[in-house]
PDB file of C-alpha atoms in Angstrom:
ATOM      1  CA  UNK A   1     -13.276  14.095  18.922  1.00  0.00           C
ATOM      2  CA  UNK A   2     -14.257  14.590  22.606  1.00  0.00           C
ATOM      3  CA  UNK A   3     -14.526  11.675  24.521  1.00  0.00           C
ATOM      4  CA  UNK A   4     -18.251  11.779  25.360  1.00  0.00           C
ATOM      5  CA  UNK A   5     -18.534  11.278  21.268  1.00  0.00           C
ATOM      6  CA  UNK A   6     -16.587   7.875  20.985  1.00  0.00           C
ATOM      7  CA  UNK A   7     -19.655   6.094  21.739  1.00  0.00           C
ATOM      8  CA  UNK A   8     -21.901   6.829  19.135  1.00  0.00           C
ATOM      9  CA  UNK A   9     -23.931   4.216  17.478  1.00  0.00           C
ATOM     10  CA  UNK A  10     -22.657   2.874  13.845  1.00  0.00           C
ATOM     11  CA  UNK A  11     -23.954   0.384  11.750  1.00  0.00           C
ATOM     12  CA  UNK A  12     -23.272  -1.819   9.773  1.00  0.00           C
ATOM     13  CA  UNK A  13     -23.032  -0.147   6.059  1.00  0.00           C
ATOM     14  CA  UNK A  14     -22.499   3.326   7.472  1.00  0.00           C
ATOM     15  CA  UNK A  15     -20.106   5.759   5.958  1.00  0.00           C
ATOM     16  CA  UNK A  16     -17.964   7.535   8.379  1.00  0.00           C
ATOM     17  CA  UNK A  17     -14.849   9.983   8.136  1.00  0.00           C
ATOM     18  CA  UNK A  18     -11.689   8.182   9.771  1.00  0.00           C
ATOM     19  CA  UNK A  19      -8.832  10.662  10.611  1.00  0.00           C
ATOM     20  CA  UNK A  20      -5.907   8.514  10.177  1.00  0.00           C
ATOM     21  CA  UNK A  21      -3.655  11.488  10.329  1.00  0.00           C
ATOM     22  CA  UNK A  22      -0.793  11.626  12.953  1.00  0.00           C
ATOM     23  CA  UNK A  23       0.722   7.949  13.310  1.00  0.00           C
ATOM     24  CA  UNK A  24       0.135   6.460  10.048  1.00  0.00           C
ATOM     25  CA  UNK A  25       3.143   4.046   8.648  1.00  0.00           C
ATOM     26  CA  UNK A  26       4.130   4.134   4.971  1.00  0.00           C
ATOM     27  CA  UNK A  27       2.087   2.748   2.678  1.00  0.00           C
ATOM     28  CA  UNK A  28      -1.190   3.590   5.439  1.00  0.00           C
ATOM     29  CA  UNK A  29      -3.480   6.174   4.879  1.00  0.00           C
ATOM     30  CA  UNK A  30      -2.314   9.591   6.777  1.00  0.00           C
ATOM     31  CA  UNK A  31      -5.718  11.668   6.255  1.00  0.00           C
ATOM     32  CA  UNK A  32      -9.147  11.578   6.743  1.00  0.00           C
ATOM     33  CA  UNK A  33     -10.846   9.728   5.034  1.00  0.00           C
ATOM     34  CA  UNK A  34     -14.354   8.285   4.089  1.00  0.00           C
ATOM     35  CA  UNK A  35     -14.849   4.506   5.289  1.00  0.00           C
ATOM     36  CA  UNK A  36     -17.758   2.078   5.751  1.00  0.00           C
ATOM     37  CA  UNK A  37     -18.568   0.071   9.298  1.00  0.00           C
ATOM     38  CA  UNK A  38     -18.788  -3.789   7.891  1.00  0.00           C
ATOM     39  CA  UNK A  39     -18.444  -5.173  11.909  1.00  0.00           C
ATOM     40  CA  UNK A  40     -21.750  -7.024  13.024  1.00  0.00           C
ATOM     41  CA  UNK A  41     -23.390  -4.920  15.187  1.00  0.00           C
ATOM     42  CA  UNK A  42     -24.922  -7.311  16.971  1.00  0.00           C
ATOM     43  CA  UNK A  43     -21.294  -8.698  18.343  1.00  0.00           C
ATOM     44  CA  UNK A  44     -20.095  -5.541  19.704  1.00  0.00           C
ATOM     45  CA  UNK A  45     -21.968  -3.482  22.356  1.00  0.00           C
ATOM     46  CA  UNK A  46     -22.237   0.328  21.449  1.00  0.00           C
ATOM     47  CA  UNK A  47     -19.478   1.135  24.348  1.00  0.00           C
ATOM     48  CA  UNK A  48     -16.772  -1.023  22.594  1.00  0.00           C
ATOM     49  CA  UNK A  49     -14.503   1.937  21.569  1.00  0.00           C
ATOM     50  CA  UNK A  50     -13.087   0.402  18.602  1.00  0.00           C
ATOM     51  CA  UNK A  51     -15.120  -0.656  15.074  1.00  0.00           C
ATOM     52  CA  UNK A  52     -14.143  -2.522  11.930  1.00  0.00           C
ATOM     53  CA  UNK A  53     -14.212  -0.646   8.544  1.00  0.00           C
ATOM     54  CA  UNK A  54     -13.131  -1.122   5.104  1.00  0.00           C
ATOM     55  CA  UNK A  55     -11.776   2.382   3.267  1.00  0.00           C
ATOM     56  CA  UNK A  56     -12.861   4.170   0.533  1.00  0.00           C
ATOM     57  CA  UNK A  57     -10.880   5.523  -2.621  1.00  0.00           C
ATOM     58  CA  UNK A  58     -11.349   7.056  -5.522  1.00  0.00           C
ATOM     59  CA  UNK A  59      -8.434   5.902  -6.934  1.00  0.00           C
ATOM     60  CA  UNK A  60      -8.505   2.437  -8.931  1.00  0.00           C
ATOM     61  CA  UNK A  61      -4.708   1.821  -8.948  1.00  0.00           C
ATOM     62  CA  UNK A  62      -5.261   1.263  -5.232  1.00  0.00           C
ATOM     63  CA  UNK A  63      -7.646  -1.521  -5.239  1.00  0.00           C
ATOM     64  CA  UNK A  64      -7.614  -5.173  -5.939  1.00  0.00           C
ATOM     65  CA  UNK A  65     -10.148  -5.539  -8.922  1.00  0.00           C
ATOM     66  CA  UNK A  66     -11.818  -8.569  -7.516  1.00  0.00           C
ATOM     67  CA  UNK A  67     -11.753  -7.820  -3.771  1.00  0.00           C
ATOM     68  CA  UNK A  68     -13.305  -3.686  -4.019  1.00  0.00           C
ATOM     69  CA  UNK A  69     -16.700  -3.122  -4.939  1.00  0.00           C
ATOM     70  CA  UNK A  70     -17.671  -0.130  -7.186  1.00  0.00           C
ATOM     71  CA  UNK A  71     -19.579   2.410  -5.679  1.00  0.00           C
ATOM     72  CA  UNK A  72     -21.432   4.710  -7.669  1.00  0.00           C
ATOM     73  CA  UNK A  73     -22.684   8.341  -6.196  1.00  0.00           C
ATOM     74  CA  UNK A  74     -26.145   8.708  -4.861  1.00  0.00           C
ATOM     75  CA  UNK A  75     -27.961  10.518  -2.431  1.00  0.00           C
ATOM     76  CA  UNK A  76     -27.679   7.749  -0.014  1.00  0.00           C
ATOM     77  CA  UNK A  77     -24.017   7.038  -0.087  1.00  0.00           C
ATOM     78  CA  UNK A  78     -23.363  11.381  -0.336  1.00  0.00           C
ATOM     79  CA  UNK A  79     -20.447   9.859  -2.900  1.00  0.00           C
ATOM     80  CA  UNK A  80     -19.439  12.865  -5.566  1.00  0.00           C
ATOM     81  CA  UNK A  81     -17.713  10.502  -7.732  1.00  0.00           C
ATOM     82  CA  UNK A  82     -17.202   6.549  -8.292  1.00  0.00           C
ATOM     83  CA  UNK A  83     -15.228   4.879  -5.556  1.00  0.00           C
ATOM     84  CA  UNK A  84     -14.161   1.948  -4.270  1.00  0.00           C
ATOM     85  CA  UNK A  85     -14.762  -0.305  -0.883  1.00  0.00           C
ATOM     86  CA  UNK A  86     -11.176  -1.369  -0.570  1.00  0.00           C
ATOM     87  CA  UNK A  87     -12.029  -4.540   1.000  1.00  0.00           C
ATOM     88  CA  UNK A  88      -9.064  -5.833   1.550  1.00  0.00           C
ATOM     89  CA  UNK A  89      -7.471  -3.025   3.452  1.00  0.00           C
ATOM     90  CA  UNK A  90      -9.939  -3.643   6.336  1.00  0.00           C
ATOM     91  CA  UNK A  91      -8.975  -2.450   9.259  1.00  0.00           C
ATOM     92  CA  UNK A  92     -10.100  -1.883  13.053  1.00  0.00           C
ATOM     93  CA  UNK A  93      -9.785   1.850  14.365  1.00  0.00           C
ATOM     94  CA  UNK A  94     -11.110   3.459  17.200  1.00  0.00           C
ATOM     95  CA  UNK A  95     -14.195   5.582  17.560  1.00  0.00           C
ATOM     96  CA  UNK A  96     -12.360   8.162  19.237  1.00  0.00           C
ATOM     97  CA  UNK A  97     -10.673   8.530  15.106  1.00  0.00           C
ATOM     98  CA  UNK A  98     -14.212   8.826  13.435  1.00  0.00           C
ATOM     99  CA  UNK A  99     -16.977  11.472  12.253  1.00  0.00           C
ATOM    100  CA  UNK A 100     -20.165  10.188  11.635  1.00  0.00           C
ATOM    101  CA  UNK A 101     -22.168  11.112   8.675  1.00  0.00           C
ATOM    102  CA  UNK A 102     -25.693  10.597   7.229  1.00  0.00           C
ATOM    103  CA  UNK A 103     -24.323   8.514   4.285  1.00  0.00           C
ATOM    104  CA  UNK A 104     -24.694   5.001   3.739  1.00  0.00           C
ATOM    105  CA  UNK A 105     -24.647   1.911   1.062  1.00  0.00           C
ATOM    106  CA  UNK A 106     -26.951  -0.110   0.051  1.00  0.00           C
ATOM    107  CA  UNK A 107     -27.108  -3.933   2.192  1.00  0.00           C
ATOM    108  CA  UNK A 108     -26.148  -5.654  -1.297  1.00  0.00           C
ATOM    109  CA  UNK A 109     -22.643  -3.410  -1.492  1.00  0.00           C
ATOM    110  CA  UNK A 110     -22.451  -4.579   2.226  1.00  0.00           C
ATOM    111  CA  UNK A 111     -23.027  -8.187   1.825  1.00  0.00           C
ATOM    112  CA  UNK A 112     -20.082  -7.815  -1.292  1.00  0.00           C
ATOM    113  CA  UNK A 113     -17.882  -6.346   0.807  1.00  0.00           C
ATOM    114  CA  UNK A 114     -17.870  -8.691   3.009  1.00  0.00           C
ATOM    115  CA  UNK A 115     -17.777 -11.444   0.849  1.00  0.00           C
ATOM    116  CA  UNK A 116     -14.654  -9.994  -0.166  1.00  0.00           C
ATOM    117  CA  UNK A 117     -13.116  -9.509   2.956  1.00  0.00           C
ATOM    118  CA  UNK A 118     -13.917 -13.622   3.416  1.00  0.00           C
ATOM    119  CA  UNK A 119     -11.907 -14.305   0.621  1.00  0.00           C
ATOM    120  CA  UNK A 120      -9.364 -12.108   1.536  1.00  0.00           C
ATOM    121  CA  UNK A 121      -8.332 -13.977   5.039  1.00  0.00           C
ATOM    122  CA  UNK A 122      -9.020 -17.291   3.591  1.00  0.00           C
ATOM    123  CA  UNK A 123     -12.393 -18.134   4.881  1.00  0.00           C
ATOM    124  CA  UNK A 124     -14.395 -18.563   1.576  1.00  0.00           C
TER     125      UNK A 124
END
């Protein structure tokens, strides 16, 4: 992405494409891939070249039951097939690594991911 493009607005529930390709570790994603913005917009100041997102995966056997949330396909989300918010795989990525898209999920998917993501680092 060119560098007059790493400062786009995001917010919080948006789905973006992360291209994790290149440096990934084992066991990290090492493709693009669809992820949604859970950060608080309000903390961050649209410069701030980095954002925090949780992945998306269509693939069950990669998710902790009790800390993804379902997501079904709708016009909203631009989903093709049932995935999950992988909430406990968040993760903080720079802008410069995204493609913003038109999709979206709805605020209560949002407010369960992040509930998750609570539990996961031991705040709830």
């Amino acid at each position: 992405m060119p560098a007059d493009q790493s400062h786009f607005a995001l917010r919080a529930g948006d789905i973006v494409l992360a291209d994790w390709r290149g440096d990934a570790r084992p066991k990290e994603p090492n493709k693009t891939r669809p992820a949604v913005v859970v950060e608080d917009t309000g903390l961050f100041a649209p410069s701030y070249p980095n954002v925090i997102l949780v992945p998306l995966t269509d693939d069950a056997g990669l998710v902790i039951e009790d800390l993804a949330v379902r997501i079904e396909p709708t016009p909203e989300n631009g989903c093709r097939k049932p995935c999950y918010a992988a909430s406990h795989l968040v993760t903080t990525t720079s802008k410069q690594r995204l493609r913003p898209t038109a999709s979206r999920i709805t605020a209560d998917q949002l407010r369960g991911i992040r509930r998750q993501i609570a539990l996961s680092i031991g705040v709830e």
